[in-house]
Each structure stands twice: as structure tokens, then as C-alpha cells.
């Protein structure tokens, strides 16, 4: 028996050794390791809805335009300039001397092929909705393209940051299936190997047209468990992690190994109230009840004490970083007496029963704790809140889309990373949209007006009016703009990004 | 022995058919697959088209036959989520889980056998009590917690082992121990009670009376007989071990089939779920077949009785 045990052990050991990867020339010194909690479904960014796919896309591909993280404005990238010739035509000049990883030069044909593929309805690409306003792309010469749009399209330039440039040759010769696992871009890194749900190995593109990344090797590891991710950061196994829970910030900062970095991110959290009665009659169809809810909650105190200050109040849903935000509009302040008075006027002098569908802690940090605090405040004003916890985010999303989310529920909106008021107003406040539980024709007029002119001054005026309307009507219970928390190893320098897109090619080793 | 083996094989075939039926049923029990696949605003025509495309308009036995005959060839369809054949996805992730469970099993035996025998031989002594306490503690410790504790001690504090991942022998140590610690207590208790029972048997007395050294009595006569229930239980526990692997794989970011299956269930990715259920069930069945064979070899009564 003893001998067979020993044999068994040897077999295990042999198996384990067989798995050891061949020794590469790659050293930890020149390798940057980033981790994600879940993997992408493919390496074809326009065919994925995942945030992870956007992030990976930035490393291997380039966009026509990109956001400058310091100024938060969109600037040139593969496009060097853009002008609108008339209300529905944009002319874009392209950068010269750019090459794809397979050596083919980047030209206007690639831009056309990329958009033709995304806009082809038979291809069912997930990014199609982002560009549905584009009617056609024409190549003028090798480095000039014209976009024809369906009506004036003020978000044109913003949306250029949401589309990676793929190769005409690859689309024609290799085809859709092949592209799912084999990205050929013009970006700062090249993909070497993808072990699904385990790791992506990338190597620096030494022919990159722009500033070259400081680290030669980039490994992107998939670590589903947050505690493990933090342990990896503290033991030097990983250099950057994101979405650190607020209560773990101290652990990281006191470790001497790593620190936390925070940034406001383009995501607004709120409790949606069913003003439109999509899930049936409920007390929130009365404006006074919605106002009472907003007046009941002391959101400033919740941000300060529950979220460690990691939030920025919003007065009417629009995030302070989005174009069109009105800095003059002050958020609701807690006033319990006024809240009670309004409830009584609405016919609920002895309080009112409401149902609250709570979401899981995936997107919003400390959601359970902040929900506890909000409900405690609402109870003081006379709301009797019945809580119903929904543990699976996909279930909550499906219910919201189906109009079955109840009188009040957790929701946050990431604007599809478009820094513009329209990107939340249309999807979350307009009558009849999937994620909207509010319906007000006066607001709809403003939303439509705002998206059909290219005059940014006029658009600002429209959005100021829209926010005033939403504030007065207390459409939802407004909470705050979120702030992201990253864990960053002390061996590197890294600036947390406001658009939730981590860019590893901007990371530099810490100066000693 | 031949007849015994043959009988086991026939039973095996019945079990496998049963499993394939269950896996096939998953899709139909959960709700209408077409509604799940189509977008919310899809019309009736599109529904009919999809229904036909998936072959769901055919009688249920035709559908099952199609599923089973394809499954035999390793064709479970494409993942609804990853745009890749389900069989490929599951097969890719199978080896890490098998290595992990085998390593966990070996670790459990390395802990359980010596301690179990020791506890039995020194019944009611300090050592026995200590082993019992260790078993209770081991049984009470959630895998999740143990895994994280090991990571904090060996990776974060001592810097001896990588905190998570897959690829080198160092990556094996903590996950294998975590999983082994989950299986060890029950195995140890079984070894202990088995050895105690057997040490009181007449043939042990005979062996001692022949003047055999106590060491030989234990190893040659007692242990072999005590092995039978242990091997049987280990076979049965293999399914449990795969359950434990889900948590172990999550904690240690281990790219195995257990987490793939749980993710697929969460995403309602039925081809992957079906494929994983069938393949995992096949493995469990194979392990139990092996166990039956081994027990048959050790214990002639079982062969003859069958």
C-alpha cells in the first residue's frame, strides 16, 4: 500500500511538472499584470457588450478618436481631424504611416470595412445600436472618409471613441469566426495567447505609431474572487485591480505593498420610482410622494459616512462629468417635516406602503449598506418599505426591461461611456424606453430637441431645462455619481480613469 | 469476476442512458428555450422560425434521439454565449479539474490513512481525541474560508506560494490541500472505525496467536479489510469532491470545468450545461465502476455474492 501511495504521488507530481510552461525570456521586471473579475466572450469588441471587451479592445486596437483622461475631452487618434461639411455629413482625415499587426497599412478602406461590418443588420453586431445614426461611409482618398448620417448627429465624435478599427483584409479574407479569437489591430499591444477564463498574454507592438508602452509584456489575469484578487495585489502577483470595496481600502493602503486610487466615474446611481406605473398602480405616480421620498433621505450623510466620501451628489440624474450637466441646480436636502406634510397631502397621513426591489452588490459599491441607510431615512418620513432582494443582476435587468421591477428599485447607469446628458436622458427617462419608468411628454420634447441639433450652446440650454423639470417633478430618488476605487501596486505609477477603461499602456514603473 | 464485471457494465449503460435523458430534459424543464433565446420584441413568425430551426416542432422522442446521437459524437451544439462548440469549451477545462480533484483525493488519503489508523490503535487516548478534534474542525471549516486563510498566510505573509492561478507545481499545493482537507475528516473517521472493528475480529486474534509482529497484523490483516468501506465511500464522495472543486476553483482562480459549469448555469448557456453534466456524470460513473472493481478484487465475498 505504501508503495502504491508513493506511485500515486509521483504520478501527481509528474502531471504537475508536465504543466509547467516552458521557461520564457519574460521577467517579472518587464511584465505588467492586470486582473479582471470575469473574462470576455470574444476578442471582437464590436461583437460584445462587456466592459471587459472595451478594455481589452483599447490595448490591441485603436479608435478614430480617444478621450484625454486629464481634460476628459475627445481628441484625435487614428483620425487627425474632423469637420462637419453640412448637418448630415462629417469628413474625417486619417493618420498616415499606421500599420496593422500583420503589416498592412491602415487606410480609409479599413474604416469603411469596419463600419460596414458593424452596420450590416444581418451580422447582428452588438455595437450596431451605437452607430445606427450613421447611414453610410464613403472613402474619398486613402486617408479621407466621409460619414453620412440620418439627420444631425451631435454625438458623432463622442461615439468615435466607441469603435475599434479593424482590418479590411482580415474581414474579407479571414472572416467573422476567425476574428472572434484572433484580434489584428493597430494598437500598442499584440495578443500572444488567450487561455479562456484564465489569462491573456500580450506583448508590446514595437512598431506602434504612438508612444510605446513602458512594459514589454502585459498579462491580464482572470480572478473571479475579490479576496483572492486583493491577496494577489498584496503579495505582488498582480499590479492593478479594480472595483475595490470601500471597506478594503485600509487593508491595501496599510500594506506597504500597494495603494488605492480613486476617480469619479461616469455612472449615476438612483432608486427608480415607477412614475409611469409600468408595473401597476403604486403611490409613486403622485408627484408629492416622489418629492417626499427625495426629501426624506440624507444622501450627503450617506456619502460621507457609509461610502467614505466616494460619491458625488446629483440633482436630477445627469452626472457632473457629462456634457449638459447643470452646476446651478442644487440637490434635494433632507427635510423630514416637509416630507411628512407632502405625504399627508397626497392622502397618506398615516404613512404609505411601498415595495423595494434591491439589487446585488455588483456594480455599486456598498449597495446593501447604503440601501439600509436610505430605508431608515424613508421610514422616519412615514414610508413603510417592504424589501425584496434580487441576488442575480441579470434577473433584475430582465425584470426592469419587462416592466416588472415594482414601485421602487436599485438602478445605476453608465452612459455607455458617452459623456453626454443625452446618453442617460434618452435611455432612462424617456417614455417607453426599456429602462425608463418615467413618462412625461414635456421632457420627451426636450430630449428629442437636444439630439437633433449640432449647436452645443443650444443643447446646453435644453439640458438645463430638462434637469430643472426632472428635479421639480422628482422623477426618481436621485442618489449620486459613483467613484471607482482601484488597487495599485507600489512598483508602478497609474492614474485611475474616469471612463472606467483601464489603459495599461499608460502605466510606468515607479521612479526609484 | 468476469460475470461480476459484465453485470456492472450493463448497469453502467443504463445509468448513462438515464443521465443523457436528464441532461436532455434540463432544457425543457427550465422553460421554453425559444423564448429564452429570442429578444423580447420578437414576433410570432420569428418564434416559429426558431422553433423549427431548433427542431422543437418535432415529437419529443425524435428530439431526444437527435440529441443523443449527436452527443455520442461529441456534438452538443454551440455555446449560446461564447460562439464556440460546447464540447470544446468543456474539454479544454476538464484537465485542470481532474488534476485538482485527484490531487485533493491523494492529499485527503495522506492525511486520513495515518491519522485514522493511529487513532484506532490508540483508541480513547490523547492522540485519538486530538485526531477527533482535528476531524471535527476540518469538517466544520468552510472550504472558502480555509482557502482564503491559506492564501493570506502562505502568499501574502510568508511569500512562499503564488496566491492563485495555474501552471506550476507551486500552484497545486494550496488548492489540493484545501480540497483534501474537505474530504479528509470523513475518510479518517471511517478508517478509524473500520480498523477498530476489525482489530476485535477473531482472525486478528489468530494472527496475533501465530506470533505475527503487531506491525504486520495491522498492515496485512487489518488494513486491507478496513480499506473496503473507505474505497466505497471515496467513490461516492467523488461527486462531493467536484462540488468542493467549484469553490476551490473560484477562490484560487483555477481554470476548471466546475466554475465553467456554474457560470454556464448562471448564463443559461444550455449546450455547455448539458455537455458538462454528461461528461462529469460519465467521470463519476467511471470512478464508481473502478471502485466496484477494486472492491470486488479485494473482497471475494462481493464477487461471489454478485
mmCIF file of N, CA and C in Angstrom, chain A residues 1 5 9 12 15-17 19-21 41 47 50 176-177 180-181 196-198 221-225 227-228 231-232 234-236 257 392 401-402, chain B residues 40 78 81-84 88-89 93 99 102-103 106 110 113 144 148 151 155-156 159 163-169 172 223 250-251 253 255 263 266:
data_model
loop_
_atom_site.group_PDB
_atom_site.id
_atom_site.type_symbol
_atom_site.label_atom_id
_atom_site.label_comp_id
_atom_site.label_asym_id
_atom_site.label_seq_id
_atom_site.Cartn_x
_atom_site.Cartn_y
_atom_site.Cartn_z
ATOM 1 N N UNK A 1 0.840 -1.207 0.000
ATOM 2 C CA UNK A 1 0.000 0.000 0.000
ATOM 3 C C UNK A 1 0.871 1.252 0.000
ATOM 4 N N UNK A 5 0.925 4.189 -2.803
ATOM 5 C CA UNK A 5 0.709 5.607 -2.465
ATOM 6 C C UNK A 5 1.820 6.460 -3.052
ATOM 7 N N UNK A 9 1.618 9.478 -5.760
ATOM 8 C CA UNK A 9 2.184 10.810 -5.546
ATOM 9 C C UNK A 9 3.095 11.215 -6.700
ATOM 10 N N UNK A 12 1.111 12.257 -9.651
ATOM 11 C CA UNK A 12 0.600 13.621 -9.479
ATOM 12 C C UNK A 12 1.697 14.637 -9.759
ATOM 13 N N UNK A 15 2.434 14.867 -13.390
ATOM 14 C CA UNK A 15 1.374 15.628 -14.054
ATOM 15 C C UNK A 15 1.592 17.118 -13.835
ATOM 16 N N UNK A 16 1.892 17.455 -12.573
ATOM 17 C CA UNK A 16 2.061 18.863 -12.231
ATOM 18 C C UNK A 16 3.233 19.448 -13.005
ATOM 19 N N UNK A 17 4.331 18.682 -13.063
ATOM 20 C CA UNK A 17 5.519 19.189 -13.754
ATOM 21 C C UNK A 17 5.271 19.328 -15.251
ATOM 22 N N UNK A 19 2.776 20.345 -16.538
ATOM 23 C CA UNK A 19 2.008 21.557 -16.794
ATOM 24 C C UNK A 19 2.859 22.818 -16.739
ATOM 25 N N UNK A 20 4.087 22.660 -16.239
ATOM 26 C CA UNK A 20 4.944 23.836 -16.115
ATOM 27 C C UNK A 20 5.201 24.418 -17.505
ATOM 28 N N UNK A 21 4.897 25.690 -17.689
ATOM 29 C CA UNK A 21 5.120 26.274 -19.017
ATOM 30 C C UNK A 21 6.615 26.364 -19.291
ATOM 31 N N UNK A 41 -16.115 37.419 -23.773
ATOM 32 C CA UNK A 41 -16.687 36.302 -24.517
ATOM 33 C C UNK A 41 -15.981 36.094 -25.854
ATOM 34 N N UNK A 47 -18.556 42.939 -31.218
ATOM 35 C CA UNK A 47 -19.461 41.809 -31.072
ATOM 36 C C UNK A 47 -19.653 41.440 -29.610
ATOM 37 N N UNK A 50 -19.645 43.575 -23.227
ATOM 38 C CA UNK A 50 -18.987 43.596 -21.926
ATOM 39 C C UNK A 50 -17.986 44.745 -21.779
ATOM 40 N N UNK A 176 -15.559 36.382 -39.988
ATOM 41 C CA UNK A 176 -16.131 36.611 -38.665
ATOM 42 C C UNK A 176 -15.655 35.593 -37.611
ATOM 43 N N UNK A 177 -15.764 34.299 -37.946
ATOM 44 C CA UNK A 177 -15.426 33.254 -36.969
ATOM 45 C C UNK A 177 -14.000 33.422 -36.459
ATOM 46 N N UNK A 180 -13.173 36.141 -33.938
ATOM 47 C CA UNK A 180 -13.632 36.021 -32.559
ATOM 48 C C UNK A 180 -12.475 35.752 -31.590
ATOM 49 N N UNK A 181 -11.413 35.103 -32.087
ATOM 50 C CA UNK A 181 -10.313 34.752 -31.189
ATOM 51 C C UNK A 181 -8.969 35.336 -31.615
ATOM 52 N N UNK A 196 -8.794 30.908 -22.229
ATOM 53 C CA UNK A 196 -10.127 31.336 -21.837
ATOM 54 C C UNK A 196 -10.349 31.260 -20.322
ATOM 55 N N UNK A 197 -10.901 32.329 -19.765
ATOM 56 C CA UNK A 197 -11.224 32.447 -18.338
ATOM 57 C C UNK A 197 -10.010 32.248 -17.434
ATOM 58 N N UNK A 198 -8.835 32.423 -18.002
ATOM 59 C CA UNK A 198 -7.637 32.223 -17.205
ATOM 60 C C UNK A 198 -6.683 33.399 -17.407
ATOM 61 N N UNK A 221 -4.951 38.732 -16.096
ATOM 62 C CA UNK A 221 -5.415 37.501 -15.449
ATOM 63 C C UNK A 221 -6.882 37.610 -15.067
ATOM 64 N N UNK A 222 -7.590 36.487 -15.069
ATOM 65 C CA UNK A 222 -8.988 36.458 -14.664
ATOM 66 C C UNK A 222 -9.054 35.838 -13.275
ATOM 67 N N UNK A 223 -9.449 36.649 -12.283
ATOM 68 C CA UNK A 223 -9.544 36.165 -10.901
ATOM 69 C C UNK A 223 -10.946 36.480 -10.393
ATOM 70 N N UNK A 224 -11.828 35.489 -10.329
ATOM 71 C CA UNK A 224 -13.231 35.781 -10.039
ATOM 72 C C UNK A 224 -13.475 36.251 -8.606
ATOM 73 N N UNK A 225 -12.626 35.832 -7.662
ATOM 74 C CA UNK A 225 -12.908 36.114 -6.259
ATOM 75 C C UNK A 225 -12.153 37.353 -5.799
ATOM 76 N N UNK A 227 -11.477 38.595 -2.807
ATOM 77 C CA UNK A 227 -10.496 38.417 -1.728
ATOM 78 C C UNK A 227 -9.177 37.885 -2.294
ATOM 79 N N UNK A 228 -9.265 36.990 -3.264
ATOM 80 C CA UNK A 228 -8.059 36.439 -3.896
ATOM 81 C C UNK A 228 -7.338 37.529 -4.680
ATOM 82 N N UNK A 231 -5.480 39.629 -2.324
ATOM 83 C CA UNK A 231 -4.300 38.895 -1.841
ATOM 84 C C UNK A 231 -3.196 38.895 -2.893
ATOM 85 N N UNK A 232 -3.561 38.737 -4.157
ATOM 86 C CA UNK A 232 -2.571 38.765 -5.238
ATOM 87 C C UNK A 232 -1.892 40.136 -5.308
ATOM 88 N N UNK A 234 -1.503 42.225 -2.839
ATOM 89 C CA UNK A 234 -0.656 42.417 -1.665
ATOM 90 C C UNK A 234 0.576 41.518 -1.685
ATOM 91 N N UNK A 235 0.513 40.397 -2.417
ATOM 92 C CA UNK A 235 1.676 39.517 -2.458
ATOM 93 C C UNK A 235 2.511 39.757 -3.717
ATOM 94 N N UNK A 236 2.169 40.773 -4.483
ATOM 95 C CA UNK A 236 2.976 41.106 -5.656
ATOM 96 C C UNK A 236 2.677 40.279 -6.890
ATOM 97 N N UNK A 257 2.635 47.567 0.310
ATOM 98 C CA UNK A 257 2.839 46.919 -0.985
ATOM 99 C C UNK A 257 2.122 47.665 -2.098
ATOM 100 N N UNK A 392 -29.488 38.126 -8.362
ATOM 101 C CA UNK A 392 -28.848 37.957 -9.661
ATOM 102 C C UNK A 392 -29.119 39.177 -10.534
ATOM 103 N N UNK A 401 -36.484 45.488 -17.786
ATOM 104 C CA UNK A 401 -36.839 45.588 -19.200
ATOM 105 C C UNK A 401 -38.280 45.169 -19.446
ATOM 106 N N UNK A 402 -38.736 44.157 -18.697
ATOM 107 C CA UNK A 402 -40.093 43.645 -18.894
ATOM 108 C C UNK A 402 -41.161 44.512 -18.235
ATOM 109 N N UNK B 40 -36.891 40.143 -26.609
ATOM 110 C CA UNK B 40 -38.236 40.321 -26.078
ATOM 111 C C UNK B 40 -39.271 40.716 -27.137
ATOM 112 N N UNK B 78 -23.373 24.596 -30.237
ATOM 113 C CA UNK B 78 -22.525 25.730 -29.910
ATOM 114 C C UNK B 78 -22.997 26.374 -28.614
ATOM 115 N N UNK B 81 -23.369 31.501 -25.698
ATOM 116 C CA UNK B 81 -22.767 32.696 -25.134
ATOM 117 C C UNK B 81 -21.409 32.970 -25.774
ATOM 118 N N UNK B 82 -20.605 31.933 -25.973
ATOM 119 C CA UNK B 82 -19.221 32.151 -26.398
ATOM 120 C C UNK B 82 -18.999 31.889 -27.880
ATOM 121 N N UNK B 83 -20.013 31.474 -28.632
ATOM 122 C CA UNK B 83 -19.849 31.297 -30.075
ATOM 123 C C UNK B 83 -18.808 30.213 -30.404
ATOM 124 N N UNK B 84 -18.689 29.202 -29.552
ATOM 125 C CA UNK B 84 -17.710 28.121 -29.702
ATOM 126 C C UNK B 84 -18.434 26.814 -29.395
ATOM 127 N N UNK B 88 -15.885 21.605 -27.011
ATOM 128 C CA UNK B 88 -14.517 22.124 -26.968
ATOM 129 C C UNK B 88 -14.284 22.894 -25.657
ATOM 130 N N UNK B 89 -15.277 23.742 -25.309
ATOM 131 C CA UNK B 89 -15.150 24.542 -24.088
ATOM 132 C C UNK B 89 -14.986 23.642 -22.870
ATOM 133 N N UNK B 93 -11.461 22.614 -20.356
ATOM 134 C CA UNK B 93 -11.405 22.918 -18.926
ATOM 135 C C UNK B 93 -11.399 21.672 -18.061
ATOM 136 N N UNK B 99 -7.004 17.115 -12.479
ATOM 137 C CA UNK B 99 -5.770 17.190 -11.691
ATOM 138 C C UNK B 99 -6.080 17.623 -10.265
ATOM 139 N N UNK B 102 -7.928 14.906 -8.248
ATOM 140 C CA UNK B 102 -7.026 13.800 -7.934
ATOM 141 C C UNK B 102 -6.046 14.223 -6.851
ATOM 142 N N UNK B 103 -5.487 15.407 -7.005
ATOM 143 C CA UNK B 103 -4.550 15.895 -6.001
ATOM 144 C C UNK B 103 -5.254 16.029 -4.648
ATOM 145 N N UNK B 106 -5.670 12.515 -3.159
ATOM 146 C CA UNK B 106 -4.409 11.986 -2.631
ATOM 147 C C UNK B 106 -4.072 12.680 -1.317
ATOM 148 N N UNK B 110 -3.516 11.003 2.285
ATOM 149 C CA UNK B 110 -2.263 11.189 3.025
ATOM 150 C C UNK B 110 -2.537 11.659 4.451
ATOM 151 N N UNK B 113 -5.319 8.367 6.200
ATOM 152 C CA UNK B 113 -4.872 6.999 6.494
ATOM 153 C C UNK B 113 -4.007 6.909 7.753
ATOM 154 N N UNK B 144 -14.120 27.683 1.499
ATOM 155 C CA UNK B 144 -13.889 29.055 1.106
ATOM 156 C C UNK B 144 -12.953 29.757 2.092
ATOM 157 N N UNK B 148 -8.932 31.030 1.637
ATOM 158 C CA UNK B 148 -8.503 32.418 1.827
ATOM 159 C C UNK B 148 -7.438 32.517 2.924
ATOM 160 N N UNK B 151 -4.166 31.454 1.596
ATOM 161 C CA UNK B 151 -3.620 32.499 0.724
ATOM 162 C C UNK B 151 -2.982 33.605 1.559
ATOM 163 N N UNK B 155 0.808 33.167 0.893
ATOM 164 C CA UNK B 155 1.128 34.052 -0.224
ATOM 165 C C UNK B 155 1.401 35.472 0.261
ATOM 166 N N UNK B 156 0.473 36.017 1.068
ATOM 167 C CA UNK B 156 0.620 37.419 1.458
ATOM 168 C C UNK B 156 1.677 37.582 2.548
ATOM 169 N N UNK B 159 5.029 34.758 1.642
ATOM 170 C CA UNK B 159 5.521 34.889 0.268
ATOM 171 C C UNK B 159 6.143 33.591 -0.256
ATOM 172 N N UNK B 163 -0.498 33.221 -4.922
ATOM 173 C CA UNK B 163 -1.818 33.287 -4.296
ATOM 174 C C UNK B 163 -2.878 32.555 -5.113
ATOM 175 N N UNK B 164 -2.761 32.600 -6.428
ATOM 176 C CA UNK B 164 -3.772 31.947 -7.241
ATOM 177 C C UNK B 164 -3.198 31.689 -8.614
ATOM 178 N N UNK B 165 -3.977 31.012 -9.447
ATOM 179 C CA UNK B 165 -3.533 30.759 -10.808
ATOM 180 C C UNK B 165 -3.240 29.284 -11.038
ATOM 181 N N UNK B 166 -2.625 29.001 -12.192
ATOM 182 C CA UNK B 166 -2.496 27.634 -12.656
ATOM 183 C C UNK B 166 -1.275 27.548 -13.530
ATOM 184 N N UNK B 167 -0.503 26.473 -13.422
ATOM 185 C CA UNK B 167 0.607 26.356 -14.346
ATOM 186 C C UNK B 167 1.831 25.664 -13.777
ATOM 187 N N UNK B 168 2.186 25.913 -12.515
ATOM 188 C CA UNK B 168 3.377 25.269 -11.966
ATOM 189 C C UNK B 168 2.980 24.405 -10.769
ATOM 190 N N UNK B 169 3.925 23.579 -10.279
ATOM 191 C CA UNK B 169 3.580 22.710 -9.142
ATOM 192 C C UNK B 169 3.280 23.534 -7.893
ATOM 193 N N UNK B 172 -0.296 24.115 -7.320
ATOM 194 C CA UNK B 172 -1.122 22.988 -6.911
ATOM 195 C C UNK B 172 -1.305 22.894 -5.400
ATOM 196 N N UNK B 223 -5.651 -3.704 7.843
ATOM 197 C CA UNK B 223 -5.797 -2.569 6.946
ATOM 198 C C UNK B 223 -6.539 -2.936 5.650
ATOM 199 N N UNK B 250 -12.924 28.700 -7.669
ATOM 200 C CA UNK B 250 -13.244 30.130 -7.621
ATOM 201 C C UNK B 250 -12.220 30.882 -6.778
ATOM 202 N N UNK B 251 -11.926 30.342 -5.595
ATOM 203 C CA UNK B 251 -11.010 31.035 -4.695
ATOM 204 C C UNK B 251 -9.626 31.156 -5.318
ATOM 205 N N UNK B 253 -8.768 30.984 -8.518
ATOM 206 C CA UNK B 253 -8.803 31.338 -9.948
ATOM 207 C C UNK B 253 -8.281 30.178 -10.789
ATOM 208 N N UNK B 255 -8.628 27.418 -13.570
ATOM 209 C CA UNK B 255 -9.474 27.417 -14.771
ATOM 210 C C UNK B 255 -10.127 26.074 -15.057
ATOM 211 N N UNK B 263 -20.911 28.962 -14.138
ATOM 212 C CA UNK B 263 -21.113 30.155 -14.976
ATOM 213 C C UNK B 263 -22.153 29.884 -16.054
ATOM 214 N N UNK B 266 -25.538 29.948 -14.695
ATOM 215 C CA UNK B 266 -25.931 31.330 -14.422
ATOM 216 C C UNK B 266 -26.302 32.058 -15.717
#
